[in-house]
Amino acid sequence: MAKSQSKTAADASVEHKSRRDFIVVATYAMGAVGAGAFVWPLVDQMNPAADTLALASIEVDVSKIAEGQSITIKWRGKPIFIRHRTSSEIEEASVVSQDDLRDPEGDEVRAQKPEYLVVLGVCTHLGCVPLGQKVGEVRGEYGGWFCPCHGSHYDSSGRIRKGPAPLNLEVPPYSFLSDQVIRIG
Amino acid sequence: MKKLFLCLAALMMAGPALAAGGGDVVLKQKDWSFSGPFGSFDQAAMQRGLQAYVEVCSGCHSLDYVSFRNLADLGYNEAEIKVIAAQYEVEDGPNDDGDMFMRAALPADRFPAPYANQNAARAANNGAYPPDLSLIAKARANGPDYLYSLLTSYEEAPGDTEIPEGMYYNAAYSGHMIAMPQPLYGDDLTYADGAESSVEAISADLVAFLAWTAEPALEKRKRTGVAVVAFLLILSVMSFGAMRFIWADVKKSKV
Amino acid sequence: MSASKFSNPVVRWIDHRLPIFSFLEHEANEYPTPKNLNYFWNFGSLAGISLVIMIVTGITLAMSYTAHVDYAFESVERIMRDVNHGWLLRYIHMNGASFFFIVVFVHIFRGLYYGSYKAPRELLWMLGVVILLLMMATAFMGYVLPWGQMSFWGATVITNLFSAIPFVGESIVTWLWGGFSVDNPTLNRFFALHYLMPFLIVGVVILHLVALHRFGSNNPLGIDTRGPQDTLPFHPYYTIKDFFGLSVFLTFLAAAVFFFPNFLGHPDNYIPANPMQTPAHIVPEWYFLPFYAILRAVPDKLGGVLAMFGAIAILFVLPWLDRSPVRSARFRPMFKIFFWILVIDCIVLGYVGAKPAEGMYLLVGRVATVWYFIHFLAILPLLSVIETPRPLPQSISTPVFGGGGGLAGAAAAPKEKV
């Protein structure tokens, strides 16, 4: 009690010094926070810009695709294959046993509506664009797509069946906005 | 030393104003919602301004740097923007035959221009080029006030002033002879919300819209600015205090 | 090698092989700095920080900018509208350039007032003038990049100046342009050089700092430090003072960037460049206005060019024009008056530079130009000879202890500010 009332000069200067240290440290700390806040826009400006993000998703009207026909769409700079499959192609895809697949995946998982298959047209081996979209193009031994670069064969569900590719053709995120319009991305 | 600062500050204040030309026009000044450090855009006014641009101005003036998706700033949702965009056609291609083709615009597209290029615009307008309006509010000194004044200052020329063919008298335009015919007469369009459609009202709405097209980031800029300047003021005060503490023992021995 | 002051073994290991820690300890931490520096000594560090801000924002802008006549203007608008925080980076870069020049001009006038250019700091001063020239070239080319009306026409006017050079002038201009007018080749090379030159500036700034540390800073009294009683270690005294100065500077910069971003600019630069249509008044950015006024003051084209460059060249030889052994204007009453006249003269030149070069403006510009050269070429050498300076204090510390003997009759001097 008595002690707190009678401070020595030494105590006062120590207290003074620690108050000074606090404000100095607090000032520099605040400066560091400000510097960090400044750094964030410098880093974030490299993230995709608004115009790039605007093209991050596209809408496709699939009603114009005849049965048996395939179209190629550009999405995020890459080709998307949309195939309006015939009933025999759908049948083929669904009866394949999972044990025969290098990358087991059921067709019902890959196609939200069996008539339309939507896959990324990029071979999972080294990135070439497989053939099979245009009329007359080679479709490979399994009736899907054939990659001419190193001989990967994909079936009518876009799954790898033969050749060096390790994975099935990637299914991009997509949803049906209506019966005839899908939104990719 | 303080004199130096005051002089420099005075020069800086005077500089840009000095650089502008034309001293024979008097600007009408208005209080804009986006003026001042806490300014913001009036969405209702901007929507009316968009309508005015589309119905009155877009026949001659392009809006090259505005994308339909930007209209979300005006308060439209995604579905409404798709509808607005779909009313326009933009060029795309080439298709598999190698031809360019027209298709309905998407939100990601920009407003298409009324003319293919500047020469076509001049040819259709007696050699005068109707400027793009995206940046017009920043491309003129005192932009918003100037644009408002221009739109509301079409008058009878005083006395027997000679008006050349194809020109019109405007009290707010430097030299008073402008190639743009009077665009607004009052009640030029009907606003969906039934708002006033006098020349002054439409002009004010257009300015509100064009101030946004020139700088969509204005609100974000000012809001961030308040936070940053406040932070820096606090930091300045704190560092001043820290400096005094550190210098206390040195200062004590000075006179 | 003297024993290391560092206790941390990793630090000692590195420092033994690359003495970066000892270097920083000596040059930034314990470095003796005069204890009587005023706030005008903050502007050197502010200039350094401004350079860093410009480089950092510039690099981010360069990631999104396209240096082609058909895309440049649009790419800048993309930065303003679509790139994350693009508007912020662009406005910081744009206003940062103006603030960089404000800071550097105050820094230069500080040097003029306190005689910081005098022996033994002549080379320090000359390196500073080199930095100023590089800054001006960098800023000039940078302003062309947005490819607005002022960008294009400012570039056209200033590059055309070089045709004034006899015999080789036209060839030089064609060489600068890469064509027969300012066009895509010009824009492209200006971008390359605009990106390069700030790093040249960094190099010269390093030399500038090396030269500074050779003899240490000047001080408001203009007399040499005699020992530790006259100095303080740079850290913590001047680190915190520079930090405070930086906070104040950034407050002003933030006010400009966030609330008046286009105040120092020109609206015409928001109009895409049109080689077929010249703006009513071609005006350079405000920091070039005094030089622009000098250029237009001389009726002869070559004469104007020589006068404009001469106005800067004269700064190089300033240490030999002003030979007074007294550094600081505090003790040079006549010099002080002429210093302030020079300041007013520069402001007048700046004002006139923004006006059309006719009538009263032209006359005033000519008088101000002539006076500028008279100041350096006639007044300063004259003052070196005829001026009687006030007596100097004995040392920096002596006035600190107030009054006392040994001040040789200048008892009022230490209490006087500026």
Coordinates of N, CA, C and O in Angstrom, one line a residue, chain B residues 86-232:
Chain B
A86 N -29.3 -9.5 -74.2 CA -29.8 -10.2 -75.3 C -30.5 -9.3 -76.4 O -30.8 -9.8 -77.5
Q87 N -30.8 -8.1 -76.0 CA -31.4 -7.2 -76.9 C -30.5 -6.7 -78.0 O -30.8 -6.0 -78.9
Y88 N -29.2 -6.9 -77.7 CA -28.1 -6.5 -78.6 C -27.5 -7.6 -79.4 O -27.5 -8.8 -78.9
E89 N -27.0 -7.3 -80.6 CA -26.2 -8.3 -81.3 C -24.8 -7.9 -81.4 O -24.5 -6.7 -81.6
V90 N -23.9 -8.9 -81.2 CA -22.5 -8.6 -81.4 C -21.9 -9.6 -82.4 O -22.5 -10.6 -82.7
E91 N -20.8 -9.2 -83.0 CA -20.1 -10.0 -84.0 C -19.3 -11.1 -83.3 O -18.7 -10.8 -82.3
D92 N -19.3 -12.3 -83.8 CA -18.5 -13.4 -83.3 C -18.0 -14.1 -84.5 O -18.3 -13.9 -85.7
G93 N -17.1 -15.0 -84.3 CA -16.6 -15.8 -85.4 C -15.1 -15.8 -85.4 O -14.4 -15.3 -84.5
P94 N -14.4 -16.4 -86.4 CA -15.1 -17.0 -87.6 C -15.6 -18.3 -87.3 O -15.1 -19.0 -86.4
N95 N -16.7 -18.7 -88.0 CA -17.3 -20.0 -87.8 C -16.5 -21.0 -88.6 O -15.5 -20.7 -89.2
D96 N -17.0 -22.3 -88.7 CA -16.2 -23.3 -89.4 C -16.1 -23.0 -90.9 O -15.2 -23.6 -91.5
D97 N -17.0 -22.1 -91.4 CA -16.8 -21.8 -92.8 C -15.9 -20.6 -93.0 O -15.7 -20.2 -94.2
G98 N -15.4 -20.1 -91.9 CA -14.5 -18.9 -92.0 C -15.2 -17.6 -92.0 O -14.6 -16.6 -92.2
D99 N -16.6 -17.6 -91.8 CA -17.3 -16.4 -91.8 C -17.5 -15.8 -90.4 O -17.7 -16.5 -89.4
M100 N -17.6 -14.5 -90.3 CA -18.0 -13.8 -89.1 C -19.5 -13.8 -89.1 O -20.2 -13.8 -90.1
F101 N -20.1 -13.9 -87.9 CA -21.5 -13.9 -87.8 C -22.0 -13.1 -86.6 O -21.2 -12.7 -85.7
M102 N -23.3 -12.7 -86.6 CA -23.8 -12.0 -85.5 C -24.6 -12.9 -84.6 O -25.2 -13.9 -85.0
R103 N -24.5 -12.7 -83.3 CA -25.2 -13.5 -82.3 C -25.7 -12.5 -81.2 O -25.2 -11.4 -81.1
A104 N -26.6 -13.0 -80.4 CA -27.1 -12.2 -79.3 C -26.0 -12.0 -78.3 O -25.2 -12.9 -78.0
A105 N -26.0 -10.8 -77.7 CA -24.9 -10.5 -76.7 C -25.1 -11.2 -75.4 O -26.2 -11.5 -75.0
L106 N -24.0 -11.6 -74.8 CA -24.0 -12.2 -73.5 C -23.6 -11.1 -72.4 O -23.0 -10.1 -72.8
P107 N -23.8 -11.4 -71.1 CA -23.3 -10.5 -70.1 C -21.8 -10.1 -70.2 O -21.4 -9.0 -69.9
A108 N -21.1 -11.1 -70.7 CA -19.6 -10.8 -70.8 C -19.2 -9.9 -71.9 O -18.1 -9.3 -71.9
D109 N -20.2 -9.7 -72.8 CA -19.9 -8.8 -74.0 C -20.0 -7.3 -73.5 O -20.6 -7.0 -72.6
R110 N -19.4 -6.4 -74.4 CA -19.5 -5.0 -74.1 C -20.6 -4.5 -75.0 O -21.0 -5.1 -76.0
F111 N -21.0 -3.2 -74.7 CA -22.1 -2.6 -75.5 C -21.5 -2.4 -76.9 O -20.4 -1.9 -77.1
P112 N -22.3 -2.9 -77.9 CA -21.8 -2.7 -79.3 C -21.9 -1.3 -79.7 O -22.8 -0.6 -79.3
A113 N -21.0 -0.9 -80.6 CA -21.0 0.5 -81.1 C -22.0 0.8 -82.2 O -22.2 -0.2 -83.0
P114 N -22.5 2.0 -82.3 CA -23.4 2.2 -83.4 C -22.8 2.3 -84.8 O -23.4 2.0 -85.8
Y115 N -21.5 2.6 -84.8 CA -20.7 2.7 -86.1 C -19.6 1.7 -86.1 O -19.0 1.4 -85.0
A116 N -19.2 1.2 -87.3 CA -18.1 0.2 -87.3 C -16.8 0.8 -86.9 O -15.9 0.1 -86.4
N117 N -16.6 2.1 -87.2 CA -15.3 2.7 -86.9 C -15.5 4.2 -86.9 O -16.6 4.7 -87.2
Q118 N -14.4 5.0 -86.6 CA -14.6 6.4 -86.5 C -14.9 7.1 -87.8 O -15.7 8.1 -87.8
N119 N -14.4 6.5 -88.9 CA -14.7 7.1 -90.2 C -16.1 7.0 -90.5 O -16.7 8.0 -91.0
A120 N -16.7 5.9 -90.2 CA -18.1 5.7 -90.5 C -18.9 6.6 -89.7 O -19.9 7.2 -90.1
A121 N -18.5 6.8 -88.4 CA -19.2 7.8 -87.5 C -19.2 9.2 -88.1 O -20.2 9.9 -88.1
R122 N -18.0 9.6 -88.6 CA -17.9 10.9 -89.1 C -18.7 11.1 -90.4 O -19.4 12.1 -90.6
A123 N -18.7 10.1 -91.2 CA -19.4 10.1 -92.5 C -20.9 10.3 -92.2 O -21.6 11.0 -92.9
A124 N -21.4 9.7 -91.1 CA -22.8 9.8 -90.8 C -23.2 11.0 -90.1 O -24.4 11.3 -89.8
N125 N -22.2 11.8 -89.7 CA -22.5 13.0 -88.8 C -21.8 14.3 -89.3 O -21.2 15.0 -88.5
N126 N -21.8 14.5 -90.6 CA -21.3 15.7 -91.2 C -19.8 15.9 -90.8 O -19.4 17.0 -90.6
G127 N -19.1 14.8 -90.7 CA -17.6 15.0 -90.4 C -17.3 15.1 -89.0 O -16.1 15.1 -88.6
A128 N -18.3 15.2 -88.1 CA -18.0 15.3 -86.7 C -18.1 13.9 -86.1 O -18.9 13.1 -86.4
Y129 N -17.2 13.7 -85.1 CA -17.2 12.4 -84.5 C -17.9 12.4 -83.1 O -17.5 13.1 -82.2
P130 N -19.0 11.7 -83.0 CA -19.7 11.6 -81.7 C -18.8 10.8 -80.7 O -18.6 9.6 -80.9
P131 N -18.2 11.4 -79.7 CA -17.2 10.7 -78.9 C -17.8 9.6 -78.1 O -19.0 9.6 -77.8
D132 N -17.0 8.6 -77.9 CA -17.4 7.5 -77.0 C -17.7 8.1 -75.6 O -17.0 9.0 -75.1
L133 N -18.7 7.5 -75.0 CA -19.2 8.2 -73.7 C -18.7 7.4 -72.4 O -18.9 7.9 -71.3
S134 N -17.9 6.3 -72.6 CA -17.5 5.6 -71.4 C -16.8 6.5 -70.4 O -17.0 6.4 -69.2
L135 N -15.8 7.3 -70.9 CA -15.0 8.1 -70.1 C -15.2 9.6 -70.1 O -14.5 10.3 -69.6
I136 N -16.3 9.9 -70.8 CA -16.6 11.4 -71.1 C -16.6 12.2 -69.8 O -16.1 13.3 -69.8
A137 N -17.0 11.6 -68.7 CA -17.1 12.4 -67.5 C -15.7 12.7 -66.9 O -15.5 13.7 -66.1
K138 N -14.7 11.9 -67.3 CA -13.3 12.2 -66.8 C -12.6 12.9 -67.9 O -11.5 13.5 -67.7
A139 N -13.1 12.9 -69.2 CA -12.3 13.4 -70.3 C -12.6 14.9 -70.5 O -12.1 15.5 -71.4
R140 N -13.4 15.5 -69.6 CA -13.7 16.9 -69.7 C -13.5 17.5 -68.4 O -13.8 16.9 -67.3
A141 N -12.9 18.8 -68.3 CA -12.7 19.4 -67.1 C -14.1 19.6 -66.4 O -15.1 20.0 -67.0
N142 N -14.1 19.4 -65.1 CA -15.4 19.5 -64.3 C -16.5 18.6 -65.0 O -17.6 19.0 -65.1
G143 N -16.1 17.4 -65.4 CA -16.9 16.5 -66.2 C -18.4 16.6 -65.9 O -19.2 16.9 -66.8
P144 N -18.8 16.1 -64.7 CA -20.3 16.0 -64.5 C -21.0 17.4 -64.7 O -22.0 17.4 -65.4
D145 N -20.5 18.4 -64.1 CA -21.1 19.7 -64.2 C -21.1 20.2 -65.7 O -22.1 20.7 -66.2
Y146 N -20.0 19.9 -66.4 CA -19.9 20.3 -67.8 C -21.0 19.6 -68.6 O -21.7 20.2 -69.4
L147 N -21.1 18.2 -68.4 CA -22.0 17.5 -69.2 C -23.5 17.9 -68.9 O -24.3 18.1 -69.9
Y148 N -23.8 18.2 -67.7 CA -25.1 18.6 -67.3 C -25.4 20.0 -68.0 O -26.4 20.2 -68.6
S149 N -24.4 20.9 -67.9 CA -24.5 22.2 -68.5 C -24.8 22.1 -70.0 O -25.6 22.8 -70.6
L150 N -23.9 21.2 -70.6 CA -24.0 21.1 -72.1 C -25.4 20.7 -72.5 O -26.0 21.2 -73.4
L151 N -26.0 19.7 -71.8 CA -27.3 19.1 -72.2 C -28.4 20.1 -71.9 O -29.4 20.0 -72.6
T152 N -28.2 21.0 -71.0 CA -29.3 21.9 -70.6 C -29.1 23.3 -71.1 O -29.8 24.3 -70.7
S153 N -28.1 23.5 -72.0 CA -27.8 24.9 -72.4 C -28.0 25.2 -73.9 O -27.4 26.1 -74.5
Y154 N -28.8 24.3 -74.6 CA -29.1 24.7 -76.0 C -30.1 25.8 -75.9 O -31.1 25.8 -75.3
E155 N -29.7 26.9 -76.6 CA -30.5 28.1 -76.5 C -30.5 28.8 -77.9 O -29.8 28.4 -78.8
E156 N -31.4 29.8 -78.0 CA -31.4 30.7 -79.2 C -30.1 31.5 -79.2 O -29.7 32.0 -78.1
A157 N -29.4 31.5 -80.3 CA -28.2 32.3 -80.3 C -28.6 33.8 -80.1 O -29.6 34.3 -80.6
P158 N -27.7 34.5 -79.3 CA -28.0 35.9 -79.0 C -27.9 36.8 -80.3 O -27.1 36.5 -81.2
G159 N -28.8 37.8 -80.4 CA -28.7 38.8 -81.5 C -28.7 38.1 -82.8 O -29.5 37.2 -83.1
D160 N -27.9 38.5 -83.7 CA -27.8 37.9 -85.1 C -26.5 37.2 -85.3 O -25.8 37.4 -86.2
T161 N -26.2 36.3 -84.3 CA -25.0 35.5 -84.4 C -25.1 34.6 -85.6 O -26.2 33.9 -85.8
E162 N -24.1 34.5 -86.4 CA -24.1 33.6 -87.5 C -23.9 32.2 -87.1 O -22.9 31.8 -86.5
I163 N -24.8 31.3 -87.4 CA -24.6 29.9 -87.1 C -24.4 29.1 -88.4 O -25.2 29.0 -89.2
P164 N -23.2 28.5 -88.5 CA -22.8 27.7 -89.7 C -23.8 26.5 -89.9 O -24.3 26.0 -88.9
E165 N -23.9 26.1 -91.1 CA -24.7 24.9 -91.5 C -24.2 23.7 -90.7 O -23.0 23.5 -90.6
G166 N -25.1 23.0 -90.1 CA -24.7 21.8 -89.4 C -24.3 22.0 -88.0 O -23.9 21.1 -87.3
M167 N -24.3 23.3 -87.5 CA -23.8 23.6 -86.1 C -25.0 24.1 -85.4 O -26.0 24.5 -85.9
Y168 N -24.9 24.1 -84.0 CA -26.0 24.5 -83.2 C -25.4 25.4 -82.1 O -24.2 25.2 -81.6
Y169 N -26.2 26.3 -81.5 CA -25.7 27.2 -80.5 C -25.9 26.5 -79.1 O -26.9 26.1 -78.8
N170 N -24.8 26.5 -78.4 CA -24.9 26.0 -77.0 C -24.1 26.9 -76.1 O -22.9 27.1 -76.3
A171 N -24.7 27.4 -75.0 CA -24.1 28.4 -74.1 C -23.0 27.8 -73.3 O -22.1 28.5 -72.8
A172 N -22.9 26.4 -73.1 CA -21.9 25.8 -72.3 C -20.8 25.3 -73.0 O -19.8 24.9 -72.4
Y173 N -20.8 25.3 -74.3 CA -19.7 24.8 -75.1 C -18.7 25.8 -75.5 O -19.1 26.9 -75.9
S174 N -17.4 25.5 -75.4 CA -16.4 26.5 -75.6 C -16.5 27.0 -77.1 O -16.5 26.2 -78.0
G175 N -16.7 28.3 -77.3 CA -16.9 28.8 -78.7 C -18.4 28.8 -79.1 O -18.7 29.4 -80.1
H176 N -19.2 28.1 -78.3 CA -20.7 28.2 -78.5 C -21.2 27.5 -79.7 O -22.4 27.3 -79.8
M177 N -20.4 27.0 -80.6 CA -20.9 26.3 -81.8 C -20.6 24.8 -81.6 O -19.4 24.4 -81.6
I178 N -21.6 24.0 -81.6 CA -21.4 22.6 -81.4 C -22.0 21.8 -82.5 O -23.1 22.2 -83.0
A179 N -21.4 20.7 -82.9 CA -21.9 19.9 -84.0 C -23.1 19.0 -83.6 O -23.8 18.5 -84.5
M180 N -23.2 18.8 -82.3 CA -24.3 17.8 -81.9 C -25.6 18.6 -81.8 O -25.8 19.6 -81.1
P181 N -26.7 18.1 -82.5 CA -28.0 18.7 -82.4 C -28.5 18.5 -81.0 O -28.1 17.5 -80.4
Q182 N -29.5 19.3 -80.6 CA -30.0 19.2 -79.3 C -30.6 17.8 -79.1 O -31.5 17.4 -79.8
P183 N -30.1 17.1 -78.1 CA -30.6 15.7 -78.0 C -31.9 15.6 -77.1 O -32.6 14.7 -77.3
L184 N -32.1 16.6 -76.2 CA -33.2 16.5 -75.3 C -34.1 17.7 -75.4 O -33.6 18.8 -75.4
Y185 N -35.4 17.5 -75.4 CA -36.4 18.6 -75.4 C -37.3 18.5 -74.2 O -38.1 19.4 -74.0
G186 N -37.2 17.5 -73.4 CA -38.1 17.3 -72.3 C -39.1 16.2 -72.7 O -39.6 16.2 -73.9
D187 N -39.4 15.3 -71.8 CA -40.3 14.1 -72.1 C -39.9 13.4 -73.3 O -40.7 12.9 -74.1
D188 N -38.6 13.2 -73.5 CA -38.1 12.5 -74.6 C -38.3 11.0 -74.5 O -38.3 10.2 -75.4
L189 N -38.5 10.6 -73.2 CA -38.8 9.1 -73.0 C -39.6 9.0 -71.7 O -39.7 10.0 -71.0
T190 N -40.2 7.9 -71.5 CA -41.0 7.7 -70.3 C -40.2 6.7 -69.4 O -39.9 5.6 -69.8
Y191 N -40.0 7.2 -68.2 CA -39.3 6.3 -67.2 C -40.2 5.3 -66.7 O -41.4 5.6 -66.4
A192 N -39.7 4.1 -66.5 CA -40.5 3.0 -65.9 C -41.0 3.3 -64.6 O -42.1 3.0 -64.2
D193 N -40.2 4.0 -63.8 CA -40.7 4.4 -62.4 C -41.5 5.7 -62.4 O -41.8 6.2 -61.3
G194 N -41.8 6.2 -63.6 CA -42.6 7.4 -63.6 C -42.0 8.7 -63.2 O -42.6 9.7 -62.9
A195 N -40.6 8.6 -63.1 CA -39.9 9.8 -62.6 C -40.0 11.0 -63.6 O -40.3 10.8 -64.8
E196 N -39.6 12.1 -63.1 CA -39.7 13.4 -63.9 C -38.8 13.2 -65.2 O -37.7 12.7 -65.1
S197 N -39.3 13.7 -66.3 CA -38.6 13.6 -67.5 C -38.4 14.9 -68.2 O -38.4 14.9 -69.5
S198 N -38.1 15.9 -67.5 CA -37.8 17.2 -68.1 C -36.4 17.1 -68.6 O -35.7 16.2 -68.3
V199 N -36.0 18.1 -69.3 CA -34.6 18.1 -69.9 C -33.6 18.1 -68.7 O -32.6 17.3 -68.7
E200 N -33.9 18.9 -67.6 CA -33.0 18.9 -66.5 C -32.9 17.5 -65.8 O -31.8 17.1 -65.4
A201 N -34.1 16.9 -65.7 CA -34.1 15.6 -65.0 C -33.4 14.5 -65.8 O -32.6 13.8 -65.2
I202 N -33.7 14.4 -67.1 CA -33.0 13.4 -67.9 C -31.5 13.7 -67.9 O -30.7 12.8 -67.8
S203 N -31.1 15.0 -68.0 CA -29.7 15.3 -68.1 C -29.0 14.9 -66.8 O -27.9 14.3 -66.8
A204 N -29.7 15.1 -65.7 CA -29.1 14.8 -64.4 C -28.9 13.2 -64.3 O -27.9 12.7 -63.8
D205 N -29.9 12.5 -64.8 CA -29.8 11.0 -64.7 C -28.7 10.5 -65.6 O -28.0 9.6 -65.3
L206 N -28.6 11.2 -66.8 CA -27.5 10.8 -67.7 C -26.2 11.0 -67.1 O -25.3 10.2 -67.2
V207 N -26.0 12.1 -66.4 CA -24.7 12.4 -65.8 C -24.5 11.4 -64.7 O -23.3 10.9 -64.5
A208 N -25.5 11.0 -63.9 CA -25.3 10.0 -62.9 C -24.8 8.7 -63.5 O -23.9 8.1 -63.0
F209 N -25.4 8.4 -64.6 CA -25.0 7.1 -65.3 C -23.5 7.3 -65.9 O -22.7 6.4 -65.7
L210 N -23.3 8.4 -66.5 CA -22.0 8.6 -67.1 C -20.8 8.7 -66.1 O -19.7 8.3 -66.4
A211 N -21.1 9.3 -65.0 CA -20.1 9.3 -63.9 C -19.7 7.9 -63.5 O -18.6 7.6 -63.3
W212 N -20.7 7.0 -63.5 CA -20.4 5.6 -63.2 C -19.6 5.0 -64.3 O -18.7 4.2 -64.0
T213 N -20.1 5.2 -65.6 CA -19.3 4.5 -66.6 C -17.9 4.9 -66.6 O -17.0 4.1 -67.0
A214 N -17.6 6.2 -66.3 CA -16.2 6.7 -66.3 C -15.4 6.1 -65.2 O -14.2 5.8 -65.3
E215 N -16.1 5.8 -64.1 CA -15.3 5.3 -63.0 C -16.2 4.4 -62.1 O -16.7 4.8 -61.0
P216 N -16.4 3.1 -62.5 CA -17.2 2.2 -61.7 C -16.7 2.0 -60.3 O -17.4 1.7 -59.3
A217 N -15.4 2.2 -60.1 CA -14.8 1.9 -58.8 C -14.9 3.0 -57.8 O -14.3 3.0 -56.7
L218 N -15.6 4.1 -58.2 CA -15.6 5.3 -57.4 C -16.0 5.1 -55.9 O -15.4 5.5 -55.0
E219 N -17.1 4.3 -55.7 CA -17.6 4.1 -54.3 C -16.5 3.3 -53.5 O -16.2 3.6 -52.4
K220 N -16.0 2.2 -54.2 CA -15.0 1.4 -53.5 C -13.8 2.3 -53.1 O -13.2 2.2 -52.0
R221 N -13.4 3.1 -54.1 CA -12.3 4.0 -53.9 C -12.5 4.9 -52.7 O -11.6 5.0 -51.8
K222 N -13.6 5.6 -52.6 CA -13.8 6.5 -51.5 C -14.0 5.8 -50.2 O -13.4 6.3 -49.1
R223 N -14.7 4.7 -50.2 CA -14.8 3.9 -48.9 C -13.5 3.5 -48.4 O -13.1 3.6 -47.2
T224 N -12.7 2.9 -49.3 CA -11.3 2.4 -48.9 C -10.5 3.6 -48.4 O -9.7 3.5 -47.5
G225 N -10.7 4.7 -49.1 CA -9.9 5.9 -48.8 C -10.1 6.4 -47.4 O -9.2 6.8 -46.7
V226 N -11.4 6.4 -47.0 CA -11.7 6.8 -45.6 C -10.9 5.9 -44.6 O -10.3 6.4 -43.7
A227 N -11.0 4.6 -44.8 CA -10.3 3.7 -43.9 C -8.8 3.9 -43.9 O -8.1 4.0 -42.9
V228 N -8.2 4.1 -45.1 CA -6.8 4.2 -45.3 C -6.3 5.5 -44.7 O -5.3 5.5 -43.9
V229 N -7.0 6.6 -45.0 CA -6.5 7.9 -44.4 C -6.7 7.9 -42.9 O -5.8 8.4 -42.2
A230 N -7.8 7.3 -42.4 CA -7.9 7.3 -40.9 C -6.8 6.5 -40.3 O -6.2 6.9 -39.3
F231 N -6.5 5.3 -40.9 CA -5.4 4.5 -40.4 C -4.1 5.3 -40.4 O -3.3 5.3 -39.4
L232 N -3.8 6.0 -41.5 CA -2.5 6.7 -41.6 C -2.5 7.9 -40.6 O -1.4 8.2 -40.1

